[in-house]
Tab-separated table of N, CA, C and O in Angstrom:
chain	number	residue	atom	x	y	z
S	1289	UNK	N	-27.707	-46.813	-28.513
S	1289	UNK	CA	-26.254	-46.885	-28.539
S	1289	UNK	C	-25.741	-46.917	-27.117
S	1289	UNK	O	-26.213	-46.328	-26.145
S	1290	UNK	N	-24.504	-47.851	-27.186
S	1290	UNK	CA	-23.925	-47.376	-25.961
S	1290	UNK	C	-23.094	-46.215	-24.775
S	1290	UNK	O	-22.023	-45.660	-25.018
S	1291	UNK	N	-23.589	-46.113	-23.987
S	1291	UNK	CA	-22.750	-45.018	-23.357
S	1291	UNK	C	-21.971	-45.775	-22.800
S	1291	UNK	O	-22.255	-46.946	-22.551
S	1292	UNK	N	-20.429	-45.010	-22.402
S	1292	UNK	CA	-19.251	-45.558	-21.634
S	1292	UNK	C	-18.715	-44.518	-20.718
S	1292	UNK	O	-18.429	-43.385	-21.107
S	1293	UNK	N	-18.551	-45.041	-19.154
S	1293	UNK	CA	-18.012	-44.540	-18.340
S	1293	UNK	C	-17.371	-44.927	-17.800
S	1293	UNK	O	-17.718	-45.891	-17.117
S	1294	UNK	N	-15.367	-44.224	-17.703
S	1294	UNK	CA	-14.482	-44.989	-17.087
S	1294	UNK	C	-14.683	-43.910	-15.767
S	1294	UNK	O	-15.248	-42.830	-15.599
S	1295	UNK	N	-13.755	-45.007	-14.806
S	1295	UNK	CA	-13.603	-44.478	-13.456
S	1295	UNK	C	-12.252	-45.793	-12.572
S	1295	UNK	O	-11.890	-46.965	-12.669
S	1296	UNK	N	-11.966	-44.527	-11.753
S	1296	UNK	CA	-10.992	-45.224	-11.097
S	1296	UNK	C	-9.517	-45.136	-11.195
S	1296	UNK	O	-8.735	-45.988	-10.772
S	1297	UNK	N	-9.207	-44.030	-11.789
S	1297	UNK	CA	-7.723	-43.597	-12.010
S	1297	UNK	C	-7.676	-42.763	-10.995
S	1297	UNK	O	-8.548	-42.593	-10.143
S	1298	UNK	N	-6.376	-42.103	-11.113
S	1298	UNK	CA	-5.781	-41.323	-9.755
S	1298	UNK	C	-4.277	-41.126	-9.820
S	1298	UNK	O	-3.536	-41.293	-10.789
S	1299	UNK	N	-3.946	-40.687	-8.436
S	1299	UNK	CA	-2.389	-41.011	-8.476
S	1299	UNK	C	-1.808	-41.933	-7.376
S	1299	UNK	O	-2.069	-41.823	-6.178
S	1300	UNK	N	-1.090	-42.740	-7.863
S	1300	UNK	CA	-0.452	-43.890	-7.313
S	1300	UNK	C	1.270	-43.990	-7.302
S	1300	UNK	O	2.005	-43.645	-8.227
S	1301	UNK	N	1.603	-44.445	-6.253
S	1301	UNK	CA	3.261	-44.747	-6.256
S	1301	UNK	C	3.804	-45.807	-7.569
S	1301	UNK	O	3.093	-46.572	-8.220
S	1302	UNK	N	4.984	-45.622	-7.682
S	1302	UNK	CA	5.411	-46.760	-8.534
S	1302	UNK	C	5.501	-48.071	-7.579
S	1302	UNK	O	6.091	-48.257	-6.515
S	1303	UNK	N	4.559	-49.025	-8.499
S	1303	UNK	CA	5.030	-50.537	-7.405
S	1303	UNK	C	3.484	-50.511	-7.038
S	1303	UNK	O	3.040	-51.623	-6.755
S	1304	UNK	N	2.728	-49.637	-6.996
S	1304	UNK	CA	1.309	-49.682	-6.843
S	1304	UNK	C	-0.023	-50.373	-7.435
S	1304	UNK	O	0.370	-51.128	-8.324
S	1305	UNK	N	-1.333	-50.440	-7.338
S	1305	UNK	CA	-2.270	-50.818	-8.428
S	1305	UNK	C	-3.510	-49.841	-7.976
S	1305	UNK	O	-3.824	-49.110	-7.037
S	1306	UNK	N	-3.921	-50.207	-9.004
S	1306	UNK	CA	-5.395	-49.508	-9.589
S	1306	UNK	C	-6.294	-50.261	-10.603
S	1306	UNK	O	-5.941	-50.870	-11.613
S	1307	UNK	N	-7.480	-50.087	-10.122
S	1307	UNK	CA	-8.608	-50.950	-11.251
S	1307	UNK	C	-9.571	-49.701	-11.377
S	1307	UNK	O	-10.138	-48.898	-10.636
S	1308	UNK	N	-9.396	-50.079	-13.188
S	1308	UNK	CA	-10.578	-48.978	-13.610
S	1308	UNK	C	-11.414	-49.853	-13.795
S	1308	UNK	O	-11.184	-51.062	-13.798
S	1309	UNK	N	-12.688	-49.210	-14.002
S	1309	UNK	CA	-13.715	-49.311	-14.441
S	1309	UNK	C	-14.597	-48.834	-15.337
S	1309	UNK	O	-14.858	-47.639	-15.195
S	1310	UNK	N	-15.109	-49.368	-16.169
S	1310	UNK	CA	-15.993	-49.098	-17.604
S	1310	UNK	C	-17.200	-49.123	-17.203
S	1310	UNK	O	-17.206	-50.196	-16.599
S	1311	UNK	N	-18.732	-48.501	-17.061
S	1311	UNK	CA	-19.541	-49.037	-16.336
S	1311	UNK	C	-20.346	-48.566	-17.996
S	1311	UNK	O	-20.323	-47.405	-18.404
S	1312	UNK	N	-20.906	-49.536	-18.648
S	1312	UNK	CA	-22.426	-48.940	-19.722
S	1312	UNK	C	-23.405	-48.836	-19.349
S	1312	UNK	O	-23.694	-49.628	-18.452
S	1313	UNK	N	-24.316	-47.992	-19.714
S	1313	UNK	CA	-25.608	-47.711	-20.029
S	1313	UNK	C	-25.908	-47.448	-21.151
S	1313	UNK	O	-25.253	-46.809	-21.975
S	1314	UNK	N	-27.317	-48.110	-21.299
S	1314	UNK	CA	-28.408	-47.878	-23.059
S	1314	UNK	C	-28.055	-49.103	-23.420
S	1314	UNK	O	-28.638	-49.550	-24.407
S	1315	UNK	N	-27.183	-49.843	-22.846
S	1315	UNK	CA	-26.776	-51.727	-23.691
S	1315	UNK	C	-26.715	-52.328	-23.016
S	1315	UNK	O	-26.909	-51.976	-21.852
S	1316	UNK	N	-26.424	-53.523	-23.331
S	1316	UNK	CA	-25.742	-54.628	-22.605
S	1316	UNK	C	-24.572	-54.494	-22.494
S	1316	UNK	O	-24.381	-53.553	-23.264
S	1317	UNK	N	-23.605	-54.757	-22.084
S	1317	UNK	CA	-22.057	-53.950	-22.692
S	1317	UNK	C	-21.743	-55.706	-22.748
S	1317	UNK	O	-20.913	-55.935	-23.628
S	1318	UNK	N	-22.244	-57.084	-21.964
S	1318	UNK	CA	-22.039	-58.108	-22.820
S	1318	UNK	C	-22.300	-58.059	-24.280
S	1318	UNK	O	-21.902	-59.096	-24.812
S	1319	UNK	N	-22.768	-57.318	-25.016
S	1319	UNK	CA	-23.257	-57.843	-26.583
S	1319	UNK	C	-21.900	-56.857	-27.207
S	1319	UNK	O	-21.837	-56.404	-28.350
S	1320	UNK	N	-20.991	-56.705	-26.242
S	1320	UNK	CA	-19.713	-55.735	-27.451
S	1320	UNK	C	-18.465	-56.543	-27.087
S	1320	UNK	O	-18.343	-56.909	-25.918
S	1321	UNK	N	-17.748	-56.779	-27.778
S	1321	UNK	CA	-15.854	-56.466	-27.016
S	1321	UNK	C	-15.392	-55.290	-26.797
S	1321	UNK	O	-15.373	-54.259	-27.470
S	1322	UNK	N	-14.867	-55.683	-25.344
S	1322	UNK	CA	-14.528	-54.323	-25.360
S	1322	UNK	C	-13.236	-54.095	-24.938
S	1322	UNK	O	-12.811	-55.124	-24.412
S	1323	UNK	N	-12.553	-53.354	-24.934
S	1323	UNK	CA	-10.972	-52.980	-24.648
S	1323	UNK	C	-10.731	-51.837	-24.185
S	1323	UNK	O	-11.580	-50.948	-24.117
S	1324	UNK	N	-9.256	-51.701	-23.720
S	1324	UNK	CA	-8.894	-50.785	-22.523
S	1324	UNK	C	-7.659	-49.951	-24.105
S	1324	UNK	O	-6.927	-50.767	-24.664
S	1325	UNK	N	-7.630	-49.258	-24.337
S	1325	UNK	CA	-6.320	-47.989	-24.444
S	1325	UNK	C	-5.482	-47.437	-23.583
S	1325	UNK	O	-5.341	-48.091	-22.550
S	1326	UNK	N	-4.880	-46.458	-23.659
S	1326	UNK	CA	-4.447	-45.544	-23.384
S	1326	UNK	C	-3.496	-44.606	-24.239
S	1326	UNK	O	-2.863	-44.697	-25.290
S	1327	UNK	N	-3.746	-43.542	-23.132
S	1327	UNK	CA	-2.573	-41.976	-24.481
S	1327	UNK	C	-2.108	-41.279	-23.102
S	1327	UNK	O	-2.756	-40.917	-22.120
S	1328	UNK	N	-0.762	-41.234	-23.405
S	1328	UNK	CA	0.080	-40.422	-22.898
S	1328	UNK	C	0.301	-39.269	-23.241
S	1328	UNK	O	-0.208	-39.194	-24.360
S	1329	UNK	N	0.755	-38.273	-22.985
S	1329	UNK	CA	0.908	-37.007	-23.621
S	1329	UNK	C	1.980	-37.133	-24.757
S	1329	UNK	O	2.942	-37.900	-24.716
S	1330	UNK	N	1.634	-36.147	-25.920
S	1330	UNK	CA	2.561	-36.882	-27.272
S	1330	UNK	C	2.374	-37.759	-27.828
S	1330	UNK	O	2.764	-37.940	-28.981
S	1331	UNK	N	1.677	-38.603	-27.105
S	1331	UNK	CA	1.878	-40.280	-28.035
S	1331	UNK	C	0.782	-40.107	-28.451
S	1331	UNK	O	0.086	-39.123	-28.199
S	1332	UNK	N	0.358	-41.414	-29.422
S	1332	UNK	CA	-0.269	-42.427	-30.124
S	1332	UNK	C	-1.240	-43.104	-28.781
S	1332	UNK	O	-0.943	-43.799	-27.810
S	1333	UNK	N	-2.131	-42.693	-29.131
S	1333	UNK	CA	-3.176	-43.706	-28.339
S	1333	UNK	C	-2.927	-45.445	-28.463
S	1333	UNK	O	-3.145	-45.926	-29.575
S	1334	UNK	N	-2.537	-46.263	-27.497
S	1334	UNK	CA	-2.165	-47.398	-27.891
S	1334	UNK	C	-3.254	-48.465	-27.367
S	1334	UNK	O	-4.312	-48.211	-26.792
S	1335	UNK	N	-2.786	-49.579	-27.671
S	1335	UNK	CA	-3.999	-50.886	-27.376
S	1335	UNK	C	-3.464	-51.342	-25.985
S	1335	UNK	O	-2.267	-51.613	-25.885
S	1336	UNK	N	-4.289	-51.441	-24.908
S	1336	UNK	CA	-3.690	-52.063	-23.975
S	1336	UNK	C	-4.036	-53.654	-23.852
S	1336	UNK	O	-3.221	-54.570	-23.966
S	1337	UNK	N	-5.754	-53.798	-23.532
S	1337	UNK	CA	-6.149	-55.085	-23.614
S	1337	UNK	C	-7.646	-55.002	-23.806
S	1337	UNK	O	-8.419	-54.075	-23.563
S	1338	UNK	N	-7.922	-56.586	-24.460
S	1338	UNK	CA	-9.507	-56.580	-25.120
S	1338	UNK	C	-10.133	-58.074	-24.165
S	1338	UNK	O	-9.522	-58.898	-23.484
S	1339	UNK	N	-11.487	-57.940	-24.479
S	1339	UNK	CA	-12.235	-59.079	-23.580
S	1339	UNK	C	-13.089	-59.588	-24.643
S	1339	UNK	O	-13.109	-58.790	-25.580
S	1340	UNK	N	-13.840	-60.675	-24.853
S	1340	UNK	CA	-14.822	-60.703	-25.566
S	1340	UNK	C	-16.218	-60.700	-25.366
S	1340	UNK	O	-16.429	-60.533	-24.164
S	1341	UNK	N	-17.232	-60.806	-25.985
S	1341	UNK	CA	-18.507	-61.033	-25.235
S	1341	UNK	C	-18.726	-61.449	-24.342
S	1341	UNK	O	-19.238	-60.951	-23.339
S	1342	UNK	N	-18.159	-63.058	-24.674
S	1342	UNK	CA	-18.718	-64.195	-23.466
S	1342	UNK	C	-17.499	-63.856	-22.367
S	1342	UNK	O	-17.875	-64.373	-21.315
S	1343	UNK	N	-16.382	-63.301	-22.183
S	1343	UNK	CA	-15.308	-63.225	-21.751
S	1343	UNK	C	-14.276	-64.485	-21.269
S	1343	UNK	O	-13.556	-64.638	-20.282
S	1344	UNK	N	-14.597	-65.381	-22.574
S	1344	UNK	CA	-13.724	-66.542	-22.869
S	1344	UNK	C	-12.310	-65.749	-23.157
S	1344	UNK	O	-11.365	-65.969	-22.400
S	1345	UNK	N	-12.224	-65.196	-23.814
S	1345	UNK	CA	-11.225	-64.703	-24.069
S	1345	UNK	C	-10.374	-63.581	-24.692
S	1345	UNK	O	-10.537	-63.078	-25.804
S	1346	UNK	N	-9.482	-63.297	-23.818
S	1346	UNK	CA	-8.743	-61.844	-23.150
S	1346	UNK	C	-7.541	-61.727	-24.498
S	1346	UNK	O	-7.164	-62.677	-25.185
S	1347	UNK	N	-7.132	-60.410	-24.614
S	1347	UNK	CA	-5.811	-60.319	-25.121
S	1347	UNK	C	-5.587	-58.998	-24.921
S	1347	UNK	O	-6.456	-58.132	-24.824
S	1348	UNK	N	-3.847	-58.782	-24.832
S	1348	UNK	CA	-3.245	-58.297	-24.145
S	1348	UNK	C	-1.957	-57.906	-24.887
S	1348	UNK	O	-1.473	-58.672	-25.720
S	1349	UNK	N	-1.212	-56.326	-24.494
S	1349	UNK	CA	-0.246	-56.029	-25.501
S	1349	UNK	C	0.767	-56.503	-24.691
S	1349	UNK	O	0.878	-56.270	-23.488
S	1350	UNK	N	1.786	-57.432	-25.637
S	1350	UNK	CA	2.684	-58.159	-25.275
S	1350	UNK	C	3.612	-57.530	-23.844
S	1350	UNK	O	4.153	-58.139	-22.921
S	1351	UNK	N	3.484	-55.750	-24.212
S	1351	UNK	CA	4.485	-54.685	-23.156
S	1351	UNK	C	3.881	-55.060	-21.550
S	1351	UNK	O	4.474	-54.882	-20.486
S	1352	UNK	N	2.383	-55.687	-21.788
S	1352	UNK	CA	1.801	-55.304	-20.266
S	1352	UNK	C	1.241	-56.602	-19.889
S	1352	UNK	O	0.542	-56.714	-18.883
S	1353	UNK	N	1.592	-57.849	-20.859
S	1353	UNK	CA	1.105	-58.990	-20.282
S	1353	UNK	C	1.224	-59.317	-18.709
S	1353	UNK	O	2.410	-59.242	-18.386
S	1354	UNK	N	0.774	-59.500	-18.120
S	1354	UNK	CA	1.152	-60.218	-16.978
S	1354	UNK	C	1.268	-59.427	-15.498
S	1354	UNK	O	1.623	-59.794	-14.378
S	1355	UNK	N	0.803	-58.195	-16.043
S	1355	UNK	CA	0.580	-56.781	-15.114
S	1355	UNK	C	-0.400	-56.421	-14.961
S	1355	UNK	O	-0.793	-55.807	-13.969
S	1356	UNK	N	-1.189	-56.800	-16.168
S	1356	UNK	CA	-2.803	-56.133	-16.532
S	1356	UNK	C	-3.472	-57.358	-16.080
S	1356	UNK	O	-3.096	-58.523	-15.950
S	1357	UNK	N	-4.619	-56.719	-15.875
S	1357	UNK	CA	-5.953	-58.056	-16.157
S	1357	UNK	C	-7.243	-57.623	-16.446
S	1357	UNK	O	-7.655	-56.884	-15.551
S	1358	UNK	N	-8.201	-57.829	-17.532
S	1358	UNK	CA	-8.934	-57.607	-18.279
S	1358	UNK	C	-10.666	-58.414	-17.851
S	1358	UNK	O	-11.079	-59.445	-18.381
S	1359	UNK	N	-11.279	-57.745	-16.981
S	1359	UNK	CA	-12.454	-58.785	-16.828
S	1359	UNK	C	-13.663	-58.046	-16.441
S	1359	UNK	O	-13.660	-56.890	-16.018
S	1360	UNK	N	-15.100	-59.081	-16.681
S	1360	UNK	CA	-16.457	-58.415	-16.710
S	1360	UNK	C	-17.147	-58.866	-15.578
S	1360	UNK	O	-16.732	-59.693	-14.766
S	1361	UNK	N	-18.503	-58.128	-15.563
S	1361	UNK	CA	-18.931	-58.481	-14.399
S	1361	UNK	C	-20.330	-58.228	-14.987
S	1361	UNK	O	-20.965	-57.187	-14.813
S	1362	UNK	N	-20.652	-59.054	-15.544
S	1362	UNK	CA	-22.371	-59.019	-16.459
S	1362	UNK	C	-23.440	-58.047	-15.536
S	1362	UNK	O	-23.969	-57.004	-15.919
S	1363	UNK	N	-23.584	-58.675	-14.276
S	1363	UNK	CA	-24.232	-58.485	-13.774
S	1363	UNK	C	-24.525	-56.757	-13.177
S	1363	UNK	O	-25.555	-56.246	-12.737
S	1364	UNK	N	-23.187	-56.200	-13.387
S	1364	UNK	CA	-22.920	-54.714	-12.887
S	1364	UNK	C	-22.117	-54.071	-14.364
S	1364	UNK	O	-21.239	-53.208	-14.366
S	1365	UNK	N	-22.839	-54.928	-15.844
S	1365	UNK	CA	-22.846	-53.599	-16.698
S	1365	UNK	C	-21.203	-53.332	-16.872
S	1365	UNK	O	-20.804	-52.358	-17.510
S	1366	UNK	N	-20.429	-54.137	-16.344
S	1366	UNK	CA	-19.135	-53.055	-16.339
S	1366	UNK	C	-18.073	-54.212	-16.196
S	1366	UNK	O	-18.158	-55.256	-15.549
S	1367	UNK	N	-16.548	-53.497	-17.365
S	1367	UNK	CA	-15.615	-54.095	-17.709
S	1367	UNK	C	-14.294	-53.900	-16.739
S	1367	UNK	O	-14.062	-52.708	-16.540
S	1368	UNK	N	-13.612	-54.574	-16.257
S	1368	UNK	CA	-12.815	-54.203	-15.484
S	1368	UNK	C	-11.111	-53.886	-16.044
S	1368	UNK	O	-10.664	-54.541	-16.986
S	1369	UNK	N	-10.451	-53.056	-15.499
S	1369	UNK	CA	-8.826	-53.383	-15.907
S	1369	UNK	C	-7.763	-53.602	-14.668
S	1369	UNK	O	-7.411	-52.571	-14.094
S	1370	UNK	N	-7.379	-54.489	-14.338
S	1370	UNK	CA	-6.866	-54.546	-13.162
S	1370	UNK	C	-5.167	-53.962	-13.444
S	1370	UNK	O	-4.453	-54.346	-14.370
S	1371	UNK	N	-4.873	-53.190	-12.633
S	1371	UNK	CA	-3.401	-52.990	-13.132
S	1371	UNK	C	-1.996	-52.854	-11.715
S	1371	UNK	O	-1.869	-51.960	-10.878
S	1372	UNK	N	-1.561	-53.489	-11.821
S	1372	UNK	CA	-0.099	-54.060	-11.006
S	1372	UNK	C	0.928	-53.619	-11.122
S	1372	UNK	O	1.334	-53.064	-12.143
S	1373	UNK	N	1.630	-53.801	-9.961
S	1373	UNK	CA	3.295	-53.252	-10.417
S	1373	UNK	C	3.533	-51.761	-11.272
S	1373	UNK	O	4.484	-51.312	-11.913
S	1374	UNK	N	2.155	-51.242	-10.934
S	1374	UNK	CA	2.682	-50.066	-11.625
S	1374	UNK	C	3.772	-48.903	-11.985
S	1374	UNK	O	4.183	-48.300	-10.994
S	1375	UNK	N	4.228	-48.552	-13.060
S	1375	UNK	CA	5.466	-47.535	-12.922
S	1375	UNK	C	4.971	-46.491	-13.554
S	1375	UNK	O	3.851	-46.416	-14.058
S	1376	UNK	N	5.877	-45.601	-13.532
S	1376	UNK	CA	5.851	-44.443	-14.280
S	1376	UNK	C	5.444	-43.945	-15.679
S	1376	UNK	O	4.850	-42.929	-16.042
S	1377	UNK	N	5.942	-44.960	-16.322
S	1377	UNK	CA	5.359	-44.865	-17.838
S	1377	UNK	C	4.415	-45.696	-17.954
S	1377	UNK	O	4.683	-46.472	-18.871
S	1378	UNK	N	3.010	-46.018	-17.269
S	1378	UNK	CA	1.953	-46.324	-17.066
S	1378	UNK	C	1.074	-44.693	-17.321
S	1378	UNK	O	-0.061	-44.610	-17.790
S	1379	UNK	N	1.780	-43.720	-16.959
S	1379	UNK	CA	1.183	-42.319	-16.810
S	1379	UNK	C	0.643	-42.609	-18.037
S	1379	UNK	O	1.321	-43.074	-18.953
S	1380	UNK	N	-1.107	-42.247	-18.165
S	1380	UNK	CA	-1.798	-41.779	-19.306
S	1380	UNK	C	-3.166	-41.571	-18.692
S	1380	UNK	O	-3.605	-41.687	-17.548
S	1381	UNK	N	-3.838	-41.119	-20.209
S	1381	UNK	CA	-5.320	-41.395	-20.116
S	1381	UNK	C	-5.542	-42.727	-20.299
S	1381	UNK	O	-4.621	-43.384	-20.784
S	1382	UNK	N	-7.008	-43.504	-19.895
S	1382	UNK	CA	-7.045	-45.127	-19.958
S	1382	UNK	C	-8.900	-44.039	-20.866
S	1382	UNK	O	-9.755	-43.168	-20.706
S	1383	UNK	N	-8.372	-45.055	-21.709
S	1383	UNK	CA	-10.047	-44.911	-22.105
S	1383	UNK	C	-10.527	-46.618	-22.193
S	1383	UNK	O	-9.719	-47.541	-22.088
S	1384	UNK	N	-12.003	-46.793	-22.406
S	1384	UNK	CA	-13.090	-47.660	-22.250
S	1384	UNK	C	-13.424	-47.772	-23.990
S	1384	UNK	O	-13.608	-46.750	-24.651
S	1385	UNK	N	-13.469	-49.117	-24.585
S	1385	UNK	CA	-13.705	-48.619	-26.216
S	1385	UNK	C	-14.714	-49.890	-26.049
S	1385	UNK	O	-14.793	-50.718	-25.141
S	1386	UNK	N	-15.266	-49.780	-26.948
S	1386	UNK	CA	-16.753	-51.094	-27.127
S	1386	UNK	C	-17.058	-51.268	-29.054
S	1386	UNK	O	-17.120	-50.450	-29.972
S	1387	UNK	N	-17.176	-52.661	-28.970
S	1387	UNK	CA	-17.962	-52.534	-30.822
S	1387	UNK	C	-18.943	-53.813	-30.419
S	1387	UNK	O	-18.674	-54.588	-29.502
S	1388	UNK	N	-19.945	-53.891	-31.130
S	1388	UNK	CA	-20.523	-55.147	-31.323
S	1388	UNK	C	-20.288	-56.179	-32.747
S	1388	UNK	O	-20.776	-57.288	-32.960
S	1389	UNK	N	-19.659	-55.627	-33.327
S	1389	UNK	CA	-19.307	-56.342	-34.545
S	1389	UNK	C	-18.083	-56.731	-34.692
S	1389	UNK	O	-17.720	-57.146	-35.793
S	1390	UNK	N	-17.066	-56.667	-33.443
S	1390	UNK	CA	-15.599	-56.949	-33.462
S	1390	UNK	C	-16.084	-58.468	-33.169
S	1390	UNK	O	-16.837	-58.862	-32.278
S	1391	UNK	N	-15.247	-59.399	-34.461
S	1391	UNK	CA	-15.232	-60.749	-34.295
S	1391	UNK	C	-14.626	-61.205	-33.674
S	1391	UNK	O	-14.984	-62.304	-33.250
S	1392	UNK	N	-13.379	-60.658	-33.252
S	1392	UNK	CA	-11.830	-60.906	-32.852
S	1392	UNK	C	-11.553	-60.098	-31.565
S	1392	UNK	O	-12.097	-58.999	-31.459
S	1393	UNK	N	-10.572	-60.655	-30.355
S	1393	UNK	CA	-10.406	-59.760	-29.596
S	1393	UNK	C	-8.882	-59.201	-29.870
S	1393	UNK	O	-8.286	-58.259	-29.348
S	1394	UNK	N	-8.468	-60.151	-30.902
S	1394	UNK	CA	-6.929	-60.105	-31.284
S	1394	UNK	C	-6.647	-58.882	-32.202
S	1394	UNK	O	-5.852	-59.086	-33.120
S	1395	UNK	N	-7.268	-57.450	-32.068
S	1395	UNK	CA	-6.612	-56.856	-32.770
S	1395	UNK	C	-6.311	-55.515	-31.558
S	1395	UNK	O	-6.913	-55.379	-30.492
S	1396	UNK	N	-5.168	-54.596	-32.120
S	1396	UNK	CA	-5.206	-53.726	-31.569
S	1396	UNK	C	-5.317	-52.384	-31.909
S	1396	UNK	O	-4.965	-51.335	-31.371
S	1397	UNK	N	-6.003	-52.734	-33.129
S	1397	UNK	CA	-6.325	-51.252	-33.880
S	1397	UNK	C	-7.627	-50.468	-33.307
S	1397	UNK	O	-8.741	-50.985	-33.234
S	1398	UNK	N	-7.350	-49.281	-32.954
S	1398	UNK	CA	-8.417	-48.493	-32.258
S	1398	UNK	C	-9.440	-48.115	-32.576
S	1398	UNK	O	-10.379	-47.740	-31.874
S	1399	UNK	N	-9.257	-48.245	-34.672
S	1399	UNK	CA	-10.356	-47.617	-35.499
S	1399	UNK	C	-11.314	-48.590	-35.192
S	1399	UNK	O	-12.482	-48.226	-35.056
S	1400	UNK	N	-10.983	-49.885	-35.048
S	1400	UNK	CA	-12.087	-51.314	-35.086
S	1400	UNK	C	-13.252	-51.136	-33.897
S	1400	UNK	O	-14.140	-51.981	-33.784
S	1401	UNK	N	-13.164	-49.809	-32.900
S	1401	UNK	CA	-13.919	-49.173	-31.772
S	1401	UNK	C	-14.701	-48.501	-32.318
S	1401	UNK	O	-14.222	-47.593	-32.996
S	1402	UNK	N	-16.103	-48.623	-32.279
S	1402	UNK	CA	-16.700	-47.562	-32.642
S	1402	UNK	C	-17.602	-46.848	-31.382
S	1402	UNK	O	-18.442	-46.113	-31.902
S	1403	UNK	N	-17.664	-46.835	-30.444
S	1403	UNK	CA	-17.848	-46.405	-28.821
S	1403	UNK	C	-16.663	-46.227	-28.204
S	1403	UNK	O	-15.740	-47.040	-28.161
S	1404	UNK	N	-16.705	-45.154	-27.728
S	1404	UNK	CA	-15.169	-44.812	-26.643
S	1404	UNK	C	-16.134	-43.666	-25.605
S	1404	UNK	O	-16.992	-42.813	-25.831
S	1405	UNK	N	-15.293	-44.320	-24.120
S	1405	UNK	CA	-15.561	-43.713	-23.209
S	1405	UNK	C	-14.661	-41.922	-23.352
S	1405	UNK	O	-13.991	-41.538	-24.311
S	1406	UNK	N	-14.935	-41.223	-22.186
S	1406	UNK	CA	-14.201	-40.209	-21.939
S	1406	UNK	C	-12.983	-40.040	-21.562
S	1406	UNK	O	-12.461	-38.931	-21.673
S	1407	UNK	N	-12.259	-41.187	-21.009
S	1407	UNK	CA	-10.876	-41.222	-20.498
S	1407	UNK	C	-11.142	-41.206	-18.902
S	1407	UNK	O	-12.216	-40.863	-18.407
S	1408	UNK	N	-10.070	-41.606	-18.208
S	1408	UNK	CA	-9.735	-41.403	-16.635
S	1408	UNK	C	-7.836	-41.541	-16.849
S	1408	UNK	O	-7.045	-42.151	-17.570
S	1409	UNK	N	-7.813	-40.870	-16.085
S	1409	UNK	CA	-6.629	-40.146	-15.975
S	1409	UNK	C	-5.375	-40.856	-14.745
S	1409	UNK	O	-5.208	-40.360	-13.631
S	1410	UNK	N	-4.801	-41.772	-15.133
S	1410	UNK	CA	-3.655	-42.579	-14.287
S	1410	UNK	C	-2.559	-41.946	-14.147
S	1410	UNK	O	-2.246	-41.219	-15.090
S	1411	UNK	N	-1.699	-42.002	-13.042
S	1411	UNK	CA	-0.227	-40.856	-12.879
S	1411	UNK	C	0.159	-41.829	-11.699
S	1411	UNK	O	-0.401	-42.064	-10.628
S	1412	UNK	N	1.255	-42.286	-12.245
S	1412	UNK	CA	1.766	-43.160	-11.770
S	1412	UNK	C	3.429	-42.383	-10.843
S	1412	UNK	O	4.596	-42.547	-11.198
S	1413	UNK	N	3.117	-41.893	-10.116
S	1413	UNK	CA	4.950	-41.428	-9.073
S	1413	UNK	C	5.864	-42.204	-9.148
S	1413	UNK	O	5.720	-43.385	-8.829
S	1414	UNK	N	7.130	-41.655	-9.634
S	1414	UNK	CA	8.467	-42.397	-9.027
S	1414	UNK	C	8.346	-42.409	-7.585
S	1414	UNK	O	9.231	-42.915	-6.896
């Protein structure tokens, strides 16, 4: 099975960026899709963005299109999340989720994960 390790959160100004990182071990982490979350305090763990195997193709929650960016790096095991323009209500945990049987990168339901990393922790300053 796969293990998942995020890294690369912190605290950052608003207007800032940060790239996490997913790094696996025990797999290929090419043979899963995998996607980025996050949970804020109170909330609902939400979908941020997914990649696919081959990493043809990305999707993305409509709130963070164009801020985020979602990409792999075969060779170093590990999924990337690039994140921009950051603000304040960016503040959460980012977790790392993986399946090998997700056909689709188009969903954003969390149950469809059956691997989840530990979280890394983003705090985004006014």
């Amino acid at each position: 099975q796969v293990h998942l390790v995020e890294s690369g959160g912190g605290l950052v100004q608003a207007g800032g960026s940060l790239r996490l990182s997913c790094t696996a071990s025990g797999r290929t982490l090419s043979s899963y899709t995998t996607g980025w979350f996050r949970q804020a305090p109170g909330k609902e763990r939400e979908f941020v963005a997914a990649i696919s195997r081959n990493s043809v193709n990305t999707y993305y929650s409509d709130s963070l299109k164009g801020r985020f960016t979602i990409s792999r790096d075969n060779a170093k095991n590990t999924v990337y999340l690039q994140m921009n323009s950051l603000k304040p209500e960016d503040t959460a945990v980012y977790y790392c989720a993986a399946d090998p049987w997700l056909g689709s990168v188009r969903t954003a339901d969390k149950d469809e994960y059956d691997y989840w990393g530990q979280g890394t922790q983003v705090t985004v300053s006014s």
